[in-house]
mmCIF file of C-alpha atoms in Angstrom:
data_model
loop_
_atom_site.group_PDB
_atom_site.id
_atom_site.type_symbol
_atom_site.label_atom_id
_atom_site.label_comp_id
_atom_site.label_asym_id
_atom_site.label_seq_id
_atom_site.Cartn_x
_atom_site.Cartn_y
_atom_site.Cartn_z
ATOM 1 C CA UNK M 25 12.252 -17.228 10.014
ATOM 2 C CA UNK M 26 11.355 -13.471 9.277
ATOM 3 C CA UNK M 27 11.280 -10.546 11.591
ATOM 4 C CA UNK M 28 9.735 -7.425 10.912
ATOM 5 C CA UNK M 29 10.336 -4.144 12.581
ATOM 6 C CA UNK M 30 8.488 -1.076 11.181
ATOM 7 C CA UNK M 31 8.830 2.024 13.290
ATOM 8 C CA UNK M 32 7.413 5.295 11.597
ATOM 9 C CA UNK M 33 7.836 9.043 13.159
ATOM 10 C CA UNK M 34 5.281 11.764 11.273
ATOM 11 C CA UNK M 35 5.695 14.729 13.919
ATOM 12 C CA UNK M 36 6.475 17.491 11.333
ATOM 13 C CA UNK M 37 4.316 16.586 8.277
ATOM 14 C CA UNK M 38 0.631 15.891 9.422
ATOM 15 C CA UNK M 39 0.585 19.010 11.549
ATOM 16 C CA UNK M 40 1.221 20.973 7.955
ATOM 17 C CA UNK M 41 -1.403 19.129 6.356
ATOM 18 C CA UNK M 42 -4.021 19.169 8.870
ATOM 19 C CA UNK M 43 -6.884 21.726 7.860
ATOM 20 C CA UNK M 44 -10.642 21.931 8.956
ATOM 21 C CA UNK M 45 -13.183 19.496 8.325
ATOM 22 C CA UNK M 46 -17.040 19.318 7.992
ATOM 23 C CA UNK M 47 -18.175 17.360 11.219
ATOM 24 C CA UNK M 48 -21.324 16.272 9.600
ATOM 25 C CA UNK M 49 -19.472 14.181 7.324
ATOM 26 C CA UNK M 50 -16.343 13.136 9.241
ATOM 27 C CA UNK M 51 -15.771 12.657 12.855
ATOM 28 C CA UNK M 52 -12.470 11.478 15.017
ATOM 29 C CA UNK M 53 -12.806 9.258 17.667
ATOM 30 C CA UNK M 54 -12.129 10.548 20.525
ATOM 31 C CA UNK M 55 -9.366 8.040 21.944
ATOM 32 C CA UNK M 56 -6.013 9.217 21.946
ATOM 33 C CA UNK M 57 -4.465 5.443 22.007
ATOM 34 C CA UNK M 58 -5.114 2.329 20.173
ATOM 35 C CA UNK M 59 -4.005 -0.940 19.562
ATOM 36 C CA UNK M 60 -3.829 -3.069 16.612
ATOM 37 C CA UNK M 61 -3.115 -6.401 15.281
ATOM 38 C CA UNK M 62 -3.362 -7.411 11.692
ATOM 39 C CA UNK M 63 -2.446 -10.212 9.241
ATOM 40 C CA UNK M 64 -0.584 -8.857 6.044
ATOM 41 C CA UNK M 65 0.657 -9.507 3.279
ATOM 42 C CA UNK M 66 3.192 -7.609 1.179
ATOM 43 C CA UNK M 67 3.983 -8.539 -2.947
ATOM 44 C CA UNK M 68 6.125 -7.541 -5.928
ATOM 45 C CA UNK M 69 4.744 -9.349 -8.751
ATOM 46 C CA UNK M 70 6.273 -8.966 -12.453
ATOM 47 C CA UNK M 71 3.914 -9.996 -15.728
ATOM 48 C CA UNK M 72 6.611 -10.119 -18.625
ATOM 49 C CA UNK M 73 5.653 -12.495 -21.748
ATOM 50 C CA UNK M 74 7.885 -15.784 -22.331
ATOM 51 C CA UNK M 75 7.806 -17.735 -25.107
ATOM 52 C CA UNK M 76 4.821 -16.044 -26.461
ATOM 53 C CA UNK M 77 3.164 -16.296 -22.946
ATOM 54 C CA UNK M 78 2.121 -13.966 -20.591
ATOM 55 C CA UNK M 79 3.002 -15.232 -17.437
ATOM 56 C CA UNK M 80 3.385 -13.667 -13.696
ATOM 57 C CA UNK M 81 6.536 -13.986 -11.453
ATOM 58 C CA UNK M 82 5.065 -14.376 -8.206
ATOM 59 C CA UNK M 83 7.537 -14.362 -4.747
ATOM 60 C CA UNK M 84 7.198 -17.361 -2.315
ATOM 61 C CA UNK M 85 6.367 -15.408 1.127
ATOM 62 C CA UNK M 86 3.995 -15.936 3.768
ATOM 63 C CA UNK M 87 1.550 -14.106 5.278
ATOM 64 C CA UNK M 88 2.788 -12.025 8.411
ATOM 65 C CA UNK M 89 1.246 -11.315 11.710
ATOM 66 C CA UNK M 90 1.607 -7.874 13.577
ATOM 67 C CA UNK M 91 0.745 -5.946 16.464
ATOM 68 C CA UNK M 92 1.030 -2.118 16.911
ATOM 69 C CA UNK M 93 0.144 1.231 18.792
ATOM 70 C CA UNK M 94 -1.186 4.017 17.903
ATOM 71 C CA UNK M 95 -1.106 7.209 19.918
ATOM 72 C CA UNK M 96 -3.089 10.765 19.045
ATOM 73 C CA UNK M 97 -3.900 9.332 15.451
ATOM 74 C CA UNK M 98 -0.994 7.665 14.329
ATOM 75 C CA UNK M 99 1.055 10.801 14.732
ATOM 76 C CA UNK M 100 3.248 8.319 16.304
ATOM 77 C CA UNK M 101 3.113 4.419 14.747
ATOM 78 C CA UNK M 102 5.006 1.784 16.039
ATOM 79 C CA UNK M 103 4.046 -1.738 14.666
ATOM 80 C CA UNK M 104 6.111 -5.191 14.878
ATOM 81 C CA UNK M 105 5.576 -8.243 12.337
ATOM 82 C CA UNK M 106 6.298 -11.947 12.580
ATOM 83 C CA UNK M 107 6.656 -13.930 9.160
ATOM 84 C CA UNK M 108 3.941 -17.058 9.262
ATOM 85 C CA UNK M 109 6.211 -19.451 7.351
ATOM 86 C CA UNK M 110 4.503 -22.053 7.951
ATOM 87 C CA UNK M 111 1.952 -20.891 5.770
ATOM 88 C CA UNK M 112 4.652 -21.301 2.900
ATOM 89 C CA UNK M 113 4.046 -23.522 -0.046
ATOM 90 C CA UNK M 114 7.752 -25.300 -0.081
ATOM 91 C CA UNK M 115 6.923 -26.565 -3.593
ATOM 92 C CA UNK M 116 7.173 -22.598 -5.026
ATOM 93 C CA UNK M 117 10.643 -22.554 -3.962
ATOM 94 C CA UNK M 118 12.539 -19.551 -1.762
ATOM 95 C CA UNK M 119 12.068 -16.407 -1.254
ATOM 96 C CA UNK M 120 14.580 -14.173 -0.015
ATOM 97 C CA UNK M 121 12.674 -10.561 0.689
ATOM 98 C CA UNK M 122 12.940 -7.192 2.704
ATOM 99 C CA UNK M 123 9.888 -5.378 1.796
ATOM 100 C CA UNK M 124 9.338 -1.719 3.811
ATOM 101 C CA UNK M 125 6.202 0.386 3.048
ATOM 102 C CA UNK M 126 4.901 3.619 3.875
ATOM 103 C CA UNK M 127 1.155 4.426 3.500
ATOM 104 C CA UNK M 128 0.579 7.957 5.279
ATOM 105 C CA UNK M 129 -3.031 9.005 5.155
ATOM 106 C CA UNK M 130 -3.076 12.877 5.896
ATOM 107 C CA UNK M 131 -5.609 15.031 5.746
ATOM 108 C CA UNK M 132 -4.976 16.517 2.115
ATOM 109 C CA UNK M 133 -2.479 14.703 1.581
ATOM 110 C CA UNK M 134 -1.573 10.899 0.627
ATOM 111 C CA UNK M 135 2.247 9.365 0.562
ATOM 112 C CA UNK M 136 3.254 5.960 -0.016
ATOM 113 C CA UNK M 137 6.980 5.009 0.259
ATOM 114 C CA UNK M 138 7.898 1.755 -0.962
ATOM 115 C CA UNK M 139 11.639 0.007 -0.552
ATOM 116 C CA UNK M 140 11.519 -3.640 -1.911
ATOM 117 C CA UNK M 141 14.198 -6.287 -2.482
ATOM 118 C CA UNK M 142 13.407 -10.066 -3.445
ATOM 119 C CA UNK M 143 14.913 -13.313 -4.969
ATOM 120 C CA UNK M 144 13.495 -15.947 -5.998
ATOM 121 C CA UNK M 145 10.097 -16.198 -7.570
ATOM 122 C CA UNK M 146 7.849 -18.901 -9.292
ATOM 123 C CA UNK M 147 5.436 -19.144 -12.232
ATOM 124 C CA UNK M 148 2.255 -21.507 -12.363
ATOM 125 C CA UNK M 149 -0.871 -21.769 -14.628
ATOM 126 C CA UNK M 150 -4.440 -20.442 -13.747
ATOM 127 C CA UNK M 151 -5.095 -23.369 -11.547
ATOM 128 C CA UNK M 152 -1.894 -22.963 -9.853
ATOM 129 C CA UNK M 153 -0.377 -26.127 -10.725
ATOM 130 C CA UNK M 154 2.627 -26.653 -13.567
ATOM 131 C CA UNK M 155 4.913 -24.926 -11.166
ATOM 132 C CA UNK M 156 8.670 -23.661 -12.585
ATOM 133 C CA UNK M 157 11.164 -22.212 -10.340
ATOM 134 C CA UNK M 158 13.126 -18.893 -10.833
ATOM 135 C CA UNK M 159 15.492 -19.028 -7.878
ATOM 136 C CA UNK M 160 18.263 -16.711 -9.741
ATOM 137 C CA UNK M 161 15.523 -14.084 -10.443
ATOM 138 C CA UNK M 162 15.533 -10.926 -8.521
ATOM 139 C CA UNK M 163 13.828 -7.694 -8.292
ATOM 140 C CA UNK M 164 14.253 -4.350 -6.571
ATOM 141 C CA UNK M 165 11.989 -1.411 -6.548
ATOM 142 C CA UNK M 166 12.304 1.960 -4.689
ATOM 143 C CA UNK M 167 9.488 4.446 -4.994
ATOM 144 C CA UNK M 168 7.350 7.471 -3.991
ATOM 145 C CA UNK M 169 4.388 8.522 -4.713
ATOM 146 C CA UNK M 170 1.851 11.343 -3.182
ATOM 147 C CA UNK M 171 -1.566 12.638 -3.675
ATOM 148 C CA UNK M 172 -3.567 15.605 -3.148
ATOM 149 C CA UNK M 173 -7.222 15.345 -1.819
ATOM 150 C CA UNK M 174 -9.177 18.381 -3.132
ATOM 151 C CA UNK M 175 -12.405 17.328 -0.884
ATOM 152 C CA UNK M 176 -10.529 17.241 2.523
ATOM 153 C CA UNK M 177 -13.049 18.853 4.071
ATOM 154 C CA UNK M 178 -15.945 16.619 3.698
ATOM 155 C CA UNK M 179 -14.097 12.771 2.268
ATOM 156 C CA UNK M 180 -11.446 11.385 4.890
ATOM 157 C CA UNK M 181 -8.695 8.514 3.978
ATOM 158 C CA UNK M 182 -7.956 8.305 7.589
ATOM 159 C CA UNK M 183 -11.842 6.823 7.581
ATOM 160 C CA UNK M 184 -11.525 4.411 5.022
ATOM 161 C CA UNK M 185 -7.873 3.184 5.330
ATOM 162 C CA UNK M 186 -6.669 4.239 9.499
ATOM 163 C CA UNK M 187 -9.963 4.157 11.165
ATOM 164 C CA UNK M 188 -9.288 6.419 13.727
ATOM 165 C CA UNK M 189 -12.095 8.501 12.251
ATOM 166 C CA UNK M 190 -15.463 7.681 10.774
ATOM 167 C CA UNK M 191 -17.224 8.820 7.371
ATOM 168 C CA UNK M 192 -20.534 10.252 8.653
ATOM 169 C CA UNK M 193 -21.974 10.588 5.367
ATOM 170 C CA UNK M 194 -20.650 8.947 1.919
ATOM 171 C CA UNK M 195 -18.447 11.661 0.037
ATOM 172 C CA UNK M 196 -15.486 11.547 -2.510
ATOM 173 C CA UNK M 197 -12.624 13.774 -3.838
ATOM 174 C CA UNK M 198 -10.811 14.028 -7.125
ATOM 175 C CA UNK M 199 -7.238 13.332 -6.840
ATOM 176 C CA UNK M 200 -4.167 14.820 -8.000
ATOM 177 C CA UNK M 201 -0.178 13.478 -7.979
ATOM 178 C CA UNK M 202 2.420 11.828 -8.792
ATOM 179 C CA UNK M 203 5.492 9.185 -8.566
ATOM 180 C CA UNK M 204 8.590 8.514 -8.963
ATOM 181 C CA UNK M 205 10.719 4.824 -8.988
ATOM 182 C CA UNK M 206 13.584 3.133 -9.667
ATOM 183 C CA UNK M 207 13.960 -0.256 -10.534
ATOM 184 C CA UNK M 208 16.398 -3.010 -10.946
ATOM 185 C CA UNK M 209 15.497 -6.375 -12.307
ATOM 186 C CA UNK M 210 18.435 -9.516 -13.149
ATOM 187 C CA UNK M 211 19.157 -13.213 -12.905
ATOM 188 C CA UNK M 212 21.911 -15.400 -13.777
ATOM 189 C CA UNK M 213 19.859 -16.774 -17.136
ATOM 190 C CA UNK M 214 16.233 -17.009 -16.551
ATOM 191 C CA UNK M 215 15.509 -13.140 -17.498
ATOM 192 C CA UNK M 216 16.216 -12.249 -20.869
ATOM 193 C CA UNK M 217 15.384 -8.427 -21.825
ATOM 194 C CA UNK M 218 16.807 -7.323 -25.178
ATOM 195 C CA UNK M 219 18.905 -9.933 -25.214
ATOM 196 C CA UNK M 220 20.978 -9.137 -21.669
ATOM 197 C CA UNK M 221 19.921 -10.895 -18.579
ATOM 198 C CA UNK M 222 19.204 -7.149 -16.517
ATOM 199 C CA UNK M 223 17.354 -4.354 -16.652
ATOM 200 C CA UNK M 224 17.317 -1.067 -15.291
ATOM 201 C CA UNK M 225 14.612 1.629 -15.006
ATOM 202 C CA UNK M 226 14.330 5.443 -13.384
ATOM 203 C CA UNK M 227 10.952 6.927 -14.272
ATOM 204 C CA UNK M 228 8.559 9.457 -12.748
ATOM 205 C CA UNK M 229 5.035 11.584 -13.678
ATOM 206 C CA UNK M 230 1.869 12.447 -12.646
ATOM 207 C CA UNK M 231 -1.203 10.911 -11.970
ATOM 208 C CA UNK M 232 -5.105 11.999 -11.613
ATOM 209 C CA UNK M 233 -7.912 10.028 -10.181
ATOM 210 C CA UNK M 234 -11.044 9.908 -8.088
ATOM 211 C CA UNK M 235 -12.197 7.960 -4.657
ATOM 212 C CA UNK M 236 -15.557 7.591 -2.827
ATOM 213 C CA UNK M 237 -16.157 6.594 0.878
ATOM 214 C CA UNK M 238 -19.804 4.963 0.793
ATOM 215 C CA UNK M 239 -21.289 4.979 4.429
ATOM 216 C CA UNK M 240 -23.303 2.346 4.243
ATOM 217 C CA UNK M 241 -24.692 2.978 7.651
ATOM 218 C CA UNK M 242 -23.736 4.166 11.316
ATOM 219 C CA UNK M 243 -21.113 0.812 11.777
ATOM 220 C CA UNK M 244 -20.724 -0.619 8.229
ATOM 221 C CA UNK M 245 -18.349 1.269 5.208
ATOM 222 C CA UNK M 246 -16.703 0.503 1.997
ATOM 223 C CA UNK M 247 -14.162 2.444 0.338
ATOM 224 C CA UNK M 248 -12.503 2.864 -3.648
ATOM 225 C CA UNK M 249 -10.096 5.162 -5.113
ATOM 226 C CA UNK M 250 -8.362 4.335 -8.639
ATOM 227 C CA UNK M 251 -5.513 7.068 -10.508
ATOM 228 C CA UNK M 252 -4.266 6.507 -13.451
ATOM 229 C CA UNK M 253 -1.188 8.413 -15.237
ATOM 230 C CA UNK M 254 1.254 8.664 -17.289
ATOM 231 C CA UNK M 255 5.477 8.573 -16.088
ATOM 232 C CA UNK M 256 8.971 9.169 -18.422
ATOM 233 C CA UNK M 257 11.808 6.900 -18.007
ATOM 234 C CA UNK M 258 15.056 5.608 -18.921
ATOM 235 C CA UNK M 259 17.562 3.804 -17.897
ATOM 236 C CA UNK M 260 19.159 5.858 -15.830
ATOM 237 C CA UNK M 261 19.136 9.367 -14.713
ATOM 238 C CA UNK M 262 21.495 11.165 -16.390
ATOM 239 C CA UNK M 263 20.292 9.451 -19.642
ATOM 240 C CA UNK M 264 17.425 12.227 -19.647
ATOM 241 C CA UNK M 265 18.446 14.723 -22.786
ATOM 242 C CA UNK M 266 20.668 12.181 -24.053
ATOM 243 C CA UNK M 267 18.703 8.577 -24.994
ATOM 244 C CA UNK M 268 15.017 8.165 -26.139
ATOM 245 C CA UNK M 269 13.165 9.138 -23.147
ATOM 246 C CA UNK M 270 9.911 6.296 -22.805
ATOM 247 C CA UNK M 271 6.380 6.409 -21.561
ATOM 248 C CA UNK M 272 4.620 4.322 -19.473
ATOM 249 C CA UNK M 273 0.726 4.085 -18.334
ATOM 250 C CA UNK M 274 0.899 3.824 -14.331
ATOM 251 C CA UNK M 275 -2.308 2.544 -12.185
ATOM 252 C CA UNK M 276 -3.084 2.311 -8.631
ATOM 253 C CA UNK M 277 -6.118 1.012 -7.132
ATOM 254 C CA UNK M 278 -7.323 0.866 -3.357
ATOM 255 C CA UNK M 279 -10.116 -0.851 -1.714
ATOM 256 C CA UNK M 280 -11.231 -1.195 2.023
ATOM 257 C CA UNK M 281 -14.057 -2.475 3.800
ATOM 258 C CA UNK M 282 -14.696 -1.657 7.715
ATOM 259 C CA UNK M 283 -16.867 -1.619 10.687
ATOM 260 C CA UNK M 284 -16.508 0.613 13.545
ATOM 261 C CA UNK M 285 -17.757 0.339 17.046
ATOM 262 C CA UNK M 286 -17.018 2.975 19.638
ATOM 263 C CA UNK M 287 -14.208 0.795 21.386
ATOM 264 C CA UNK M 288 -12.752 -1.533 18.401
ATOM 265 C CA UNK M 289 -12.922 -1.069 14.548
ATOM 266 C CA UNK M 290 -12.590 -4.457 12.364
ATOM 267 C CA UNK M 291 -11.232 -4.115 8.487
ATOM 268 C CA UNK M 292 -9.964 -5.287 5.586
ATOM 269 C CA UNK M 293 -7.549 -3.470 2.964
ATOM 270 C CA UNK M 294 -5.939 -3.926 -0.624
ATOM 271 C CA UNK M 295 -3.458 -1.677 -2.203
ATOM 272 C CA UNK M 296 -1.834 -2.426 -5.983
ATOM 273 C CA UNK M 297 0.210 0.325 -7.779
ATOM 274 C CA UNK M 298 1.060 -0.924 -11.329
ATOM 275 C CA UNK M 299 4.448 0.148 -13.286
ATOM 276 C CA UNK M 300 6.105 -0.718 -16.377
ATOM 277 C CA UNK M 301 9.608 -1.228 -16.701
ATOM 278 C CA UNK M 302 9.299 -1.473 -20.014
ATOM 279 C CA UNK M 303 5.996 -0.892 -22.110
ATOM 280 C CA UNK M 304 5.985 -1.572 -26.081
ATOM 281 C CA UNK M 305 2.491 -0.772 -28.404
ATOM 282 C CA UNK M 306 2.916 -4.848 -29.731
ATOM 283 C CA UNK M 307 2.879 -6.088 -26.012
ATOM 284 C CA UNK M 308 5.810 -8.132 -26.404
ATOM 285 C CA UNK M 309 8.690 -6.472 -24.602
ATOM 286 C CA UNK M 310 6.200 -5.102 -21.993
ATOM 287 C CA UNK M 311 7.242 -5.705 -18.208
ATOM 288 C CA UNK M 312 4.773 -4.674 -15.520
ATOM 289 C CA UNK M 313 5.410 -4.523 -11.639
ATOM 290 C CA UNK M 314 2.892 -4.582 -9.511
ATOM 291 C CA UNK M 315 3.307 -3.974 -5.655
ATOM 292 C CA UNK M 316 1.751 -3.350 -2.559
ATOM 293 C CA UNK M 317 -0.312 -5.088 0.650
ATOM 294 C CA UNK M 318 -3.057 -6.901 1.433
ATOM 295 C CA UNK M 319 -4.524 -6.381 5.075
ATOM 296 C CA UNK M 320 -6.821 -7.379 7.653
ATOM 297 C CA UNK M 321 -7.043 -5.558 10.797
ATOM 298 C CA UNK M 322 -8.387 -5.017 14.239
ATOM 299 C CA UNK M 323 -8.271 -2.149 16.267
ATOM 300 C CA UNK M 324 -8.988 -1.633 20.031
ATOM 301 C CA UNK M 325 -9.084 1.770 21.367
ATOM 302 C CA UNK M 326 -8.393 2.963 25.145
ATOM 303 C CA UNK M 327 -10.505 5.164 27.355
ATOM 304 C CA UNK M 328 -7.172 6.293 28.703
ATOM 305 C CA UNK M 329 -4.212 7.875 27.997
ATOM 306 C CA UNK M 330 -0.945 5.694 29.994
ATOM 307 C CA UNK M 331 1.459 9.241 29.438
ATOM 308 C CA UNK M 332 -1.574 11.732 31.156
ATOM 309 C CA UNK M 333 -3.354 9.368 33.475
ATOM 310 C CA UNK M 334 -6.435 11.267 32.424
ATOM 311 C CA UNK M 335 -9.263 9.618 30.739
ATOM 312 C CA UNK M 336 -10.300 10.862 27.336
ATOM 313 C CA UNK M 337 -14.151 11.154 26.575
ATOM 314 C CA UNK M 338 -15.659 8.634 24.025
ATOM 315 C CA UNK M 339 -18.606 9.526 21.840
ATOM 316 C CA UNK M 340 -21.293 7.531 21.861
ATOM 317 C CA UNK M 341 -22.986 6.149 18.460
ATOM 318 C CA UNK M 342 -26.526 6.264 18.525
ATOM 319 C CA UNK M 343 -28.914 3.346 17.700
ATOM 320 C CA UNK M 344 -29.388 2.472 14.427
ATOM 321 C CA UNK M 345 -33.082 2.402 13.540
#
């Protein structure tokens, strides 16, 4: 049984970042507190050829159910998740994991923090049967990685990914940023990597990219943003000026679907940001790491605020014709 406790403070950094915005295209609601639940689910995955296969090293863990609050748009975020392990396949073996992410949504400016430990994973074939069993196998991945938004005046993330505001009209931004990770990967036998059964990996560089919020109408939206770049690593830090210094393509992709209503907001989330450990032009020695969360949320705003006892005005949505 799995616990989660995720408490995250953002009093300094949003209040540097906020700037003006163009009301006809983005609008707050006016609630000050909110409550959420959501089911989630949270991944490492590693693709790394075997005997002349690709194959992916997936992690055995369940989907998780939390609750949270929100108060004066997630300035202050305070969420709590429970591991569903009975949703576990006990056939795909073990998984030992402590997975903590970050995904702060400013107003010009995006971070995502990830710390990630896990052992034991499991490989199967497209129809997820012919399962084998890589209990010794584990993986660790720490990493940042931030954004600018050049359109913060007219496209929101909060819209698309928080929901404590709402894309008026459809709009997008070009993005600009960057990353920077550290990896560990070993197991007693089962990974082999230039013939030693570890692998180590520091790497960081910049990224450019592009996402669009489309309002589809006054309730309904969907949301895509894709960057793609380019990071240097080695093994380890100080090896910079001294070894071969590699390159590696990096990609992240994020997708969200939503409806609002003036009281509760319902929506559904996916966020995958692709490394390489180790990237070759034959394909062979390439090992790619792909993490991030899967989400489905509801949100229920307040008309009050319990730490003022005064009500806070909500904003009616007109009628949609």
């Amino acid at each position: 049984m799995k616990l989660y406790f995720y408490f995250s403070l953002f009093f300094i950094f949003p209040y540097f970042c906020q700037g003006q915005i163009d009301t006809t295209y983005i609008k707050p609601f006016e609630n000050k507190l909110s409550l959420r639940t959501y089911l989630s689910t949270k991944f490492i995955l590693m693709e790394k050829e075997v005997d002349g296969k690709v194959k992916n090293f997936t992690p055995n863990t369940p989907m998780s159910l939390g609750f949270g609050v929100s108060i004066n748009n997630t300035i202050i975020n305070l969420s709590y998740g429970y591991g569903l392990n009975f949703m576990k396949d006990d056939d795909k073996g073990r998984t030992k994991a402590l997975d903590f992410q970050i995904h702060n949504y400013g107003r010009k400016f995006i971070i995502d923090l990830f710390i990630q430990k896990y052992h034991g994973f499991y490989t199967s074939d497209d129809s997820d049967k012919n399962i084998k069993l890589y209990p010794d196998l584990n993986i660790q991945q720490y990493g940042a990685f931030g954004q600018y938004v050049f359109n913060n005046k007219k496209f929101s993330y909060k819209a698309a990914f928080n929901q404590n505001e709402r894309q008026l009209k459809s709009a997008g931004s070009f993005l600009l940023g960057g990353g920077v990770y550290f990896t560990k990967i070993g197991s007693d036998s089962s990974f082999v990597h230039k013939s030693k059964n570890s692998l180590r990996n520091f790497q960081f560089g910049v990224s450019g990219g592009y996402a669009y919020t489309w309002a589809i109408n006054q309730r309904w939206f969907t949301s895509g943003s894709a960057t793609m770049g380019v990071n240097l690593g080695t093994e380890r830090i100080n090896d910079f000026g001294k070894r071969k210094i590699e390159v590696y393509p990096t990609f992240f992709p994020r997708i969200s679907v939503g409806y609002n209503k003036e009281n509760w907001s319902l929506g559904l989330s996916y966020i995958n940001n692709l490394i390489f450990s180790s990237f070759t032009d034959n394909n062979t020695g390439n090992i790619g790491l792909a993490s991030g969360n899967l989400q489905i949320g509801y949100i229920w705003r307040l008309n009050s605020n319990p730490f003022s006892g005064k009500k806070s005005s909500t904003e009616t949505i007109p009628p949609e014709h």
